[in-house]
């Protein structure tokens, strides 16, 4: 962005003239309304055009009834970051946000600041301003409460209209997007709503709270069968590059993954690896703290593109609703027996019940593939569960959960992978023992990793592998003992039945 002080001075005076002209035109308009006909309004416009040769384009943060921050606004904001920091840009008050890197800050222009820009020799000027929310202004009275409405206004000469509208504005959006990608810090969101300031320092109700996402797990350090890992990575690649495909077949650009398997088999770890691979944000939904289906929809709308929306332990989250109802029924039955007397505790519990989640299966189904789910696009939805058999088939059918991935106990291939990562060994005389024991007992990658982690300075590959073999033998003995006890119990039951 070049800077020209002469152009800047002329633009400044131009903006002042614009304001005068707007005032003139308002006076004219009122006069016209009171005394004259339409003809005079046209004259007033002509006069205003002579006094003020500047046109303007306003980019609003939220447009009309839109619930999401407008992309154009974010792109203009990002584009203007650099201009705002230029010494000659004329911006005196800047806003700062944390950026990539420990000490870095992203600076942008504050409210009521103006910045000049030059595009192919054409001078333009941007003004940042805000307006208070309307008194009873629909959506503004709701989600955003008292938040001001923010705008960027672009001023340019009428003779530059075609260049500015046809080329400069698309250029600003493109550049803005590039800046956003460069400054982007990946985030891990949780649906803990907070009153406070948003990313830009404005007061509002945030439906999501976030921290910077910095998980070290990648596919390079995730132990699983290589063929299965490649299949998942290929699937993610196809999704990431599938914009045109999804548009062509008329499907929303989203994909559902169901990760299932026992605890410690790497489901959460897989999500972190996916996010790192795709460079996406993660929205981790705690379903039990979402009160209603409508709230679920609202928090969905607030998610951004290029994100993974996660509901962990989906069976437990939905069961809670069921249990709550069951418990209440049982309690009501008890109350009926003792004469329907409500004590303080009961009232308190009923109050808690009211506050508890009322999200239903149909609410979740709608969330995954209802009409609202198509808003935005480029989103991956991941459910995890330890009990796939407990899930309602409707929830996990293809189309909702497109890819089902079983995360299983540690196989020999996964073990070798972990040994290489943790101990830097690719072969060892204890490998044979480990292989045969892994065929007999079920151990999670989490437990294998723990055994392969050196605990003291004296620990090395030999001691860690010996520890693992010892652990596997202990598990094998325990299994044999359990089988024996099970056998004896079954025999005892048989005897009892025969005696009867
Ligand atoms: N396949 C794997 N490769 C590498 N490390 C793994 C793998 N599986 C688990 N781990 C390690 O084990 C630990 C626990 O894994 P994780 O939390 O992903 O399990 P989970 O399947 O999500 O368990 P839960 O069902 O209890 O949530 C992690 O610290 C991770 O480093
Ligand atoms: Mg987990």
Coordinates of C-alpha atoms and ligand atoms in Angstrom, one line a residue:
X1 CA 0.0 0.0 0.0
X2 CA 1.6 3.3 -1.0
X3 CA 0.9 6.4 0.9
X4 CA 0.6 9.9 -0.5
X5 CA 0.2 12.8 1.9
X6 CA -1.1 15.1 -0.8
X7 CA -3.8 12.6 -1.7
X8 CA -4.5 12.0 1.9
X9 CA -5.0 15.7 2.6
X10 CA -7.3 16.1 -0.4
X11 CA -9.3 13.0 0.7
X12 CA -9.6 14.4 4.3
X13 CA -11.0 17.6 3.0
X14 CA -13.2 15.5 0.7
X15 CA -14.6 13.6 3.6
X16 CA -15.4 16.9 5.4
X17 CA -17.1 18.1 2.2
X18 CA -19.0 14.9 2.0
X19 CA -20.4 15.5 5.5
X20 CA -21.4 19.0 4.6
X21 CA -23.0 17.8 1.4
X22 CA -25.0 15.1 3.3
X23 CA -26.2 17.8 5.7
X24 CA -27.2 20.0 2.7
X25 CA -29.0 17.2 1.1
X26 CA -30.9 16.4 4.3
X27 CA -32.0 20.1 4.6
X28 CA -33.0 20.0 0.9
X29 CA -34.9 16.8 1.5
X30 CA -36.8 18.3 4.4
X31 CA -37.5 21.5 2.5
X32 CA -38.7 19.4 -0.4
X33 CA -41.0 17.4 1.9
X34 CA -42.5 20.6 3.3
X35 CA -42.7 23.0 0.3
X36 CA -41.6 21.6 -3.0
X37 CA -42.2 18.8 -5.4
X38 CA -40.1 15.8 -6.5
X39 CA -38.4 18.0 -9.1
X40 CA -36.6 19.9 -6.4
X41 CA -35.3 16.7 -4.8
X42 CA -33.6 15.8 -8.1
X43 CA -32.0 19.3 -8.2
X44 CA -30.8 18.8 -4.6
X45 CA -29.1 15.6 -5.6
X46 CA -27.4 17.3 -8.5
X47 CA -26.2 20.1 -6.2
X48 CA -25.0 17.6 -3.6
X49 CA -23.0 15.8 -6.4
X50 CA -21.3 19.1 -7.3
X51 CA -20.4 20.0 -3.7
X52 CA -19.5 16.4 -2.8
X53 CA -18.0 14.3 -5.6
X54 CA -17.4 11.4 -3.2
X55 CA -19.2 8.1 -3.1
X56 CA -19.2 5.7 -0.3
X57 CA -19.6 2.0 0.4
X58 CA -20.4 0.8 3.9
X59 CA -19.5 -2.7 5.1
X60 CA -21.5 -3.6 8.1
X61 CA -20.3 -6.2 10.7
X62 CA -23.7 -7.7 10.9
X63 CA -26.1 -7.3 7.9
X64 CA -29.8 -6.9 8.6
X65 CA -31.0 -10.1 10.3
X66 CA -27.8 -12.0 9.8
X67 CA -26.6 -13.9 12.8
X68 CA -23.0 -14.3 11.8
X69 CA -20.2 -11.7 11.4
X70 CA -20.0 -10.9 7.8
X71 CA -17.1 -12.3 5.9
X72 CA -16.6 -9.1 4.0
X73 CA -16.3 -7.1 7.2
X74 CA -13.7 -9.5 8.6
X75 CA -11.7 -9.4 5.3
X76 CA -11.8 -5.6 5.2
X77 CA -10.7 -5.5 8.8
X78 CA -7.8 -7.8 8.1
X79 CA -6.8 -5.9 5.0
X80 CA -6.7 -2.6 6.9
X81 CA -4.4 -4.0 9.5
X82 CA -1.3 -3.2 7.5
X83 CA -2.5 0.2 6.5
X84 CA -3.4 1.0 10.1
X85 CA 0.2 0.4 11.2
X86 CA 1.9 2.4 8.5
X87 CA 3.5 5.5 9.9
X88 CA 1.9 7.7 7.3
X89 CA -1.5 6.1 7.5
X90 CA -2.7 8.7 9.9
X91 CA -4.1 6.2 12.4
X92 CA -3.5 7.4 16.0
X93 CA -5.5 4.8 18.0
X94 CA -5.0 1.2 17.4
X95 CA -6.4 -2.0 18.8
X96 CA -4.2 -4.9 19.6
X97 CA -4.9 -8.7 19.7
X98 CA -2.6 -11.6 20.4
X99 CA -1.1 -13.1 17.2
X100 CA 0.8 -16.2 16.2
X101 CA 4.1 -16.3 18.1
X102 CA 4.7 -15.7 21.8
X103 CA 5.2 -11.9 21.7
X104 CA 3.4 -10.9 18.5
X105 CA 0.3 -8.7 18.3
X106 CA -2.1 -8.0 15.5
X107 CA -2.9 -4.3 15.3
X108 CA -6.0 -2.8 13.7
X109 CA -7.5 0.7 13.5
X110 CA -9.7 1.9 16.4
X111 CA -13.1 3.4 16.2
X112 CA -13.5 6.7 14.3
X113 CA -10.1 6.4 12.8
X114 CA -9.5 7.0 9.1
X115 CA -6.9 5.5 6.8
X116 CA -5.9 6.4 3.2
X117 CA -5.1 3.8 0.5
X118 CA -4.0 4.1 -3.1
X119 CA -4.9 1.5 -5.7
X120 CA -3.5 1.9 -9.2
X121 CA -3.1 5.6 -8.7
X122 CA -6.6 6.1 -7.3
X123 CA -7.0 7.5 -3.8
X124 CA -9.5 6.1 -1.4
X125 CA -10.1 6.4 2.3
X126 CA -11.6 4.1 4.9
X127 CA -13.4 5.2 8.0
X128 CA -14.1 2.9 11.0
X129 CA -17.1 3.8 13.1
X130 CA -19.8 2.3 15.2
X131 CA -23.5 2.9 16.2
X132 CA -25.3 2.0 19.3
X133 CA -27.8 -0.9 18.9
X134 CA -31.5 0.0 18.2
X135 CA -33.7 0.3 21.3
X136 CA -35.8 -2.8 20.5
X137 CA -33.9 -4.0 17.5
X138 CA -34.8 -7.6 17.0
X139 CA -31.7 -9.7 16.9
X140 CA -29.6 -7.0 18.3
X141 CA -31.6 -7.0 21.4
X142 CA -31.0 -10.7 21.8
X143 CA -27.6 -12.4 21.3
X144 CA -25.6 -9.2 21.2
X145 CA -27.4 -7.4 24.0
X146 CA -25.8 -4.0 24.3
X147 CA -23.1 -4.5 21.7
X148 CA -22.6 -1.6 19.3
X149 CA -22.9 -2.1 15.5
X150 CA -19.6 -1.6 13.7
X151 CA -18.9 -0.5 10.2
X152 CA -16.2 0.3 7.7
X153 CA -17.0 3.0 5.2
X154 CA -15.0 3.5 2.0
X155 CA -14.9 6.9 0.3
X156 CA -13.8 7.4 -3.3
X157 CA -14.4 9.8 -6.2
X158 CA -17.3 9.2 -8.5
X159 CA -15.1 9.1 -11.5
X160 CA -13.3 6.1 -10.0
X161 CA -16.5 4.2 -9.4
X162 CA -15.9 1.3 -11.9
X163 CA -12.3 0.7 -10.8
X164 CA -13.2 0.8 -7.1
X165 CA -16.3 -1.4 -7.2
X166 CA -15.1 -3.7 -10.0
X167 CA -11.5 -4.2 -9.0
X168 CA -10.4 -2.6 -5.7
X169 CA -13.1 -4.1 -3.5
X170 CA -12.5 -7.7 -4.7
X171 CA -8.8 -7.0 -4.3
X172 CA -9.3 -5.9 -0.7
X173 CA -11.3 -9.1 0.1
X174 CA -8.7 -11.3 -1.5
X175 CA -5.8 -9.6 0.4
X176 CA -7.8 -9.6 3.6
X177 CA -8.4 -13.4 3.3
X178 CA -4.7 -13.9 2.8
X179 CA -3.9 -11.8 5.9
X180 CA -6.4 -13.8 7.9
X181 CA -4.8 -17.1 6.9
X182 CA -1.4 -15.7 7.9
X183 CA -2.5 -14.5 11.3
X184 CA -4.7 -17.4 12.0
X185 CA -4.1 -19.1 15.3
X186 CA -5.8 -22.4 15.6
X187 CA -8.3 -22.4 18.5
X188 CA -10.0 -24.9 20.7
X189 CA -13.5 -23.8 21.6
X190 CA -15.8 -25.0 24.3
X191 CA -19.5 -24.0 24.6
X192 CA -19.1 -22.2 27.9
X193 CA -20.9 -18.9 27.3
X194 CA -19.3 -15.8 28.8
X195 CA -20.3 -12.2 29.1
X196 CA -17.3 -10.1 28.1
X197 CA -15.4 -8.8 25.2
X198 CA -15.1 -10.6 21.9
X199 CA -12.0 -11.1 19.7
X200 CA -12.2 -7.4 18.8
X201 CA -12.6 -6.1 22.3
X202 CA -16.3 -5.4 22.0
X203 CA -18.8 -6.2 24.7
X204 CA -21.1 -9.1 23.9
X205 CA -22.2 -12.6 25.0
X206 CA -19.9 -15.2 23.6
X207 CA -21.5 -18.6 23.1
X208 CA -18.0 -20.1 22.8
X209 CA -14.9 -19.6 24.9
X210 CA -11.6 -20.5 23.4
X211 CA -7.9 -21.2 24.1
X212 CA -5.1 -21.4 21.5
X213 CA -5.0 -25.0 20.2
X214 CA -1.5 -26.4 20.6
X215 CA -1.7 -30.2 20.7
X216 CA 1.5 -32.0 19.7
X217 CA -0.2 -35.2 18.4
X218 CA 0.0 -35.7 14.6
X219 CA -0.6 -38.6 12.3
X220 CA 3.2 -39.1 12.4
X221 CA 3.0 -40.0 16.1
X222 CA -0.3 -41.8 16.1
X223 CA 0.0 -45.5 16.4
X224 CA -2.3 -47.5 14.2
X225 CA -2.1 -49.9 11.2
X226 CA -0.4 -47.9 8.4
X227 CA -3.1 -48.9 5.8
X228 CA -5.9 -47.6 8.1
X229 CA -4.0 -44.4 8.8
X230 CA -3.5 -43.8 5.1
X231 CA -7.1 -44.4 4.4
X232 CA -8.1 -41.8 7.0
X233 CA -5.6 -39.2 5.7
X234 CA -6.8 -39.8 2.1
X235 CA -10.4 -39.3 3.2
X236 CA -9.5 -36.0 5.0
X237 CA -7.6 -34.8 1.9
X238 CA -10.6 -35.7 -0.3
X239 CA -12.8 -33.7 2.0
X240 CA -10.5 -30.7 2.2
X241 CA -10.2 -30.5 -1.6
X242 CA -13.8 -31.4 -2.2
X243 CA -15.5 -28.0 -2.5
X244 CA -16.4 -28.5 -6.1
X245 CA -17.4 -32.1 -5.7
X246 CA -19.9 -31.3 -2.9
X247 CA -21.3 -28.4 -4.9
X248 CA -21.7 -30.6 -8.0
X249 CA -23.6 -33.4 -6.2
X250 CA -25.6 -30.9 -4.2
X251 CA -24.4 -31.9 -0.7
X252 CA -23.5 -29.6 2.1
X253 CA -19.7 -29.5 2.5
X254 CA -19.4 -31.4 5.7
X255 CA -18.5 -34.9 6.8
X256 CA -19.3 -37.0 9.9
X257 CA -16.8 -39.3 11.6
X258 CA -17.7 -41.7 14.3
X259 CA -14.7 -42.8 16.4
X260 CA -15.5 -45.8 18.6
X261 CA -13.5 -48.1 20.8
X262 CA -12.5 -48.8 24.4
X263 CA -11.0 -46.0 26.6
X264 CA -7.4 -45.2 25.9
X265 CA -7.4 -46.4 22.3
X266 CA -6.7 -42.9 20.9
X267 CA -10.1 -41.4 19.9
X268 CA -9.3 -37.9 21.4
X269 CA -5.8 -38.2 20.1
X270 CA -7.1 -38.9 16.6
X271 CA -9.2 -35.7 16.7
X272 CA -6.1 -33.7 17.6
X273 CA -4.2 -35.3 14.8
X274 CA -7.0 -34.6 12.3
X275 CA -7.1 -30.9 13.4
X276 CA -3.3 -30.6 13.1
X277 CA -3.4 -32.3 9.7
X278 CA -6.2 -30.1 8.2
X279 CA -5.2 -27.0 10.1
X280 CA -8.7 -26.6 11.4
X281 CA -10.2 -25.2 14.7
X282 CA -11.9 -27.6 17.1
X283 CA -15.3 -26.9 18.7
X284 CA -15.7 -29.3 21.6
X285 CA -19.4 -29.4 22.5
X286 CA -20.3 -30.4 26.0
X287 CA -23.8 -31.5 25.2
X288 CA -24.9 -31.8 28.8
X289 CA -24.5 -28.1 29.3
X290 CA -26.5 -27.2 26.2
X291 CA -30.0 -26.5 27.6
X292 CA -32.3 -26.9 24.5
X293 CA -32.3 -27.9 20.9
X294 CA -32.6 -24.2 20.0
X295 CA -29.4 -23.4 22.0
X296 CA -27.7 -26.3 20.1
X297 CA -28.6 -24.7 16.8
X298 CA -27.4 -21.3 18.0
X299 CA -24.0 -22.6 19.0
X300 CA -23.7 -24.4 15.7
X301 CA -24.4 -21.2 13.8
X302 CA -21.6 -19.5 15.7
X303 CA -19.0 -22.1 14.5
X304 CA -16.7 -21.1 11.7
X305 CA -15.6 -22.8 8.5
X306 CA -12.6 -25.0 8.5
X307 CA -13.5 -26.5 11.8
X308 CA -14.0 -29.9 13.5
X309 CA -17.1 -30.0 15.8
X310 CA -16.7 -32.7 18.4
X311 CA -19.1 -34.4 20.7
X312 CA -17.2 -36.8 22.9
X313 CA -18.9 -39.8 24.6
X314 CA -22.1 -39.1 22.7
X315 CA -23.9 -42.1 24.3
X316 CA -23.4 -40.6 27.8
X317 CA -24.5 -37.1 26.8
X318 CA -27.8 -38.3 25.4
X319 CA -28.3 -40.9 28.1
X320 CA -28.2 -38.2 30.7
X321 CA -31.4 -36.8 29.3
X322 CA -33.0 -40.2 29.5
X323 CA -31.7 -40.9 33.0
X324 CA -33.0 -37.5 34.2
X325 CA -36.5 -38.4 33.0
X326 CA -36.3 -41.9 34.4
X327 CA -35.1 -40.6 37.8
X328 CA -37.9 -38.0 37.8
X329 CA -40.5 -40.6 37.1
X330 CA -39.3 -42.9 39.9
X331 CA -39.2 -39.9 42.3
X332 CA -42.7 -38.9 41.4
X333 CA -43.9 -42.4 42.1
X334 CA -42.2 -42.3 45.5
X335 CA -43.7 -39.0 46.3
X336 CA -47.2 -40.3 45.5
X337 CA -46.6 -43.1 48.0
X338 CA -45.7 -40.8 50.8
X339 CA -48.6 -38.5 50.2
X340 CA -47.1 -36.1 47.7
X341 CA -45.2 -34.0 50.2
X342 CA -42.5 -31.9 48.7
X343 CA -39.6 -31.1 50.9
X344 CA -37.0 -28.4 50.2
X345 CA -34.5 -30.9 48.6
X346 CA -37.1 -32.1 46.1
X347 CA -37.9 -28.6 45.0
X348 CA -34.3 -27.8 44.6
X349 CA -33.8 -30.9 42.5
X350 CA -36.8 -30.0 40.3
X351 CA -35.2 -26.6 39.8
X352 CA -32.0 -28.3 38.8
X353 CA -34.0 -30.5 36.4
X354 CA -35.4 -27.5 34.8
X355 CA -31.9 -26.2 34.2
X356 CA -30.6 -29.5 33.0
X357 CA -30.1 -30.3 29.3
X358 CA -33.2 -30.9 27.3
X359 CA -31.4 -31.7 24.1
X360 CA -33.1 -34.6 22.4
X361 CA -31.9 -37.1 19.8
X362 CA -33.9 -35.3 17.2
X363 CA -32.2 -32.1 18.1
X364 CA -28.9 -33.7 17.6
X365 CA -30.0 -35.2 14.3
X366 CA -31.1 -31.8 13.1
X367 CA -27.9 -30.3 14.2
X368 CA -25.9 -32.8 12.1
X369 CA -27.9 -32.7 8.9
X370 CA -30.9 -30.4 9.2
X371 CA -31.2 -27.3 7.1
X372 CA -29.1 -25.3 9.5
X373 CA -26.2 -27.7 9.2
X374 CA -25.6 -26.6 5.6
X375 CA -24.8 -23.0 6.7
X376 CA -21.2 -22.2 6.0
X377 CA -19.7 -25.5 5.0
X378 CA -16.2 -27.1 5.4
X379 CA -17.0 -28.6 8.7
X380 CA -16.2 -32.0 10.1
X381 CA -18.4 -33.4 12.8
X382 CA -16.9 -36.1 15.1
X383 CA -18.7 -38.2 17.6
X384 CA -16.7 -40.5 20.0
X385 CA -18.1 -43.3 22.0
X386 CA -16.9 -46.3 24.0
X387 CA -20.2 -48.2 23.3
X388 CA -21.1 -48.0 19.6
X389 CA -23.8 -50.7 20.2
X390 CA -25.7 -48.3 22.5
X391 CA -26.2 -45.6 19.9
X392 CA -29.4 -45.1 18.0
X393 CA -28.9 -46.3 14.5
X394 CA -30.5 -43.1 13.2
X395 CA -27.6 -41.2 14.7
X396 CA -24.8 -43.0 13.0
X397 CA -26.3 -44.0 9.7
X398 CA -24.2 -43.1 6.6
X399 CA -24.9 -39.6 5.5
X400 CA -24.8 -38.4 9.1
X401 CA -21.7 -40.2 10.3
X402 CA -20.1 -41.0 6.9
X403 CA -17.1 -42.7 8.2
X404 CA -17.0 -45.1 11.1
X405 CA -13.5 -45.7 12.5
X406 CA -12.8 -48.3 15.1
X407 CA -10.0 -47.5 17.5
X408 CA -8.9 -50.8 18.7
X409 CA -6.5 -52.4 21.2
X410 CA -2.8 -52.2 20.4
X411 CA -1.7 -54.6 17.7
X412 CA 1.9 -55.6 17.0
X413 CA 2.3 -53.1 14.2
X414 CA 1.1 -50.3 16.5
X415 CA 3.4 -51.5 19.2
X416 CA 6.4 -51.4 16.8
X417 CA 5.4 -47.9 15.9
X418 CA 5.3 -46.8 19.5
X419 CA 8.6 -48.5 20.3
X420 CA 10.2 -46.5 17.5
X421 CA 8.8 -43.2 18.7
X422 CA 9.3 -43.7 22.5
X423 CA 12.5 -45.7 22.5
X424 CA 14.0 -45.2 19.0
X425 CA 14.3 -49.0 18.5
X426 CA 13.1 -50.9 15.4
X427 CA 14.0 -54.4 16.6
X428 CA 14.8 -56.0 19.9
X429 CA 15.1 -59.5 21.2
X430 CA 11.9 -58.9 23.4
X431 CA 9.8 -58.0 20.3
X432 CA 8.9 -61.7 19.8
X433 CA 7.6 -62.0 23.4
X434 CA 5.6 -58.8 23.0
X435 CA 4.1 -60.1 19.7
X436 CA 3.0 -63.4 21.1
X437 CA 1.6 -61.8 24.3
X438 CA -0.3 -59.1 22.3
X439 CA -2.1 -62.0 20.5
X440 CA -3.4 -63.2 23.9
X441 CA -4.2 -60.1 25.9
X442 CA -5.9 -56.8 25.0
X443 CA -3.9 -53.7 26.0
X444 CA -4.6 -50.2 24.9
X445 CA -2.1 -48.0 23.1
X446 CA -2.3 -45.7 26.1
X447 CA -1.1 -48.5 28.4
X448 CA 1.7 -49.5 26.0
X449 CA 2.8 -45.9 25.8
X450 CA 2.9 -45.6 29.5
X451 CA 5.1 -48.7 29.8
X452 CA 7.4 -47.5 27.1
X453 CA 8.0 -44.1 28.8
X454 CA 11.3 -44.1 30.7
X455 CA 10.5 -43.3 34.4
X456 CA 14.1 -42.6 35.6
X457 CA 17.5 -41.7 34.3
X458 CA 18.5 -45.4 34.4
X459 CA 15.6 -46.5 32.2
X460 CA 16.4 -47.5 28.6
X461 CA 14.9 -49.6 25.8
X462 CA 15.8 -52.8 27.6
X463 CA 14.2 -51.9 30.9
X464 CA 11.1 -50.3 29.3
X465 CA 10.5 -53.3 27.0
X466 CA 11.1 -55.7 30.0
X467 CA 8.5 -53.7 32.0
X468 CA 6.0 -54.0 29.1
X469 CA 6.5 -57.8 28.8
X470 CA 6.1 -58.1 32.6
X471 CA 2.8 -56.1 32.4
X472 CA 1.5 -58.2 29.5
X473 CA 2.3 -61.4 31.4
X474 CA 0.5 -60.0 34.5
X475 CA -2.5 -59.3 32.4
X476 CA -2.4 -62.7 30.8
X477 CA -2.3 -64.4 34.3
X478 CA -5.2 -62.2 35.4
X479 CA -7.2 -63.2 32.4
X480 CA -6.5 -66.9 33.0
X481 CA -7.6 -66.5 36.6
X482 CA -10.8 -64.6 35.6
X483 CA -11.6 -67.4 33.1
X484 CA -11.0 -70.0 35.7
X485 CA -13.3 -68.2 38.2
X486 CA -15.9 -67.7 35.5
X487 CA -15.7 -71.5 34.7
X488 CA -16.1 -72.4 38.3
X489 CA -19.1 -70.1 38.7
X490 CA -20.8 -71.6 35.6
X491 CA -20.2 -75.1 36.9
X492 CA -21.7 -74.2 40.3
X493 CA -24.8 -72.8 38.5
X494 CA -25.1 -76.0 36.5
X495 CA -24.9 -78.1 39.7
X496 CA -27.6 -76.0 41.3
X497 CA -29.9 -76.4 38.4
X498 CA -29.3 -80.1 38.3
X499 CA -30.1 -80.4 42.0
X500 CA -33.3 -78.4 41.5
Ligands
LIG1 N1 -3.1 -44.9 18.8 C1 -2.3 -44.2 19.6 N2 -1.1 -43.7 19.3 C2 -0.4 -43.0 20.1 N3 -0.7 -42.7 21.3 C3 -1.9 -43.1 21.8 C4 -2.8 -43.8 20.9 N4 -3.9 -44.1 21.6 C5 -3.7 -43.6 22.8 N5 -2.6 -42.9 22.9 C6 -2.1 -42.2 24.1 O1 -2.9 -42.6 25.2 C7 -3.5 -41.5 25.8 C8 -5.0 -41.6 25.9 O2 -5.5 -41.6 24.6 P1 -6.9 -40.9 24.3 O3 -7.3 -39.9 25.3 O4 -6.9 -40.4 22.9 O5 -7.9 -42.1 24.4 P2 -9.5 -42.2 24.2 O6 -9.8 -43.3 23.2 O7 -10.0 -40.8 23.8 O8 -10.0 -42.5 25.6 P3 -11.5 -42.2 26.2 O9 -12.5 -43.2 25.6 O10 -11.3 -42.6 27.7 O11 -11.8 -40.8 26.0 C9 -3.0 -40.3 25.1 O12 -2.2 -39.5 25.9 C10 -2.3 -40.7 23.9 O13 -1.0 -40.1 23.8
LIG2 MG1 -11.2 -39.4 24.7

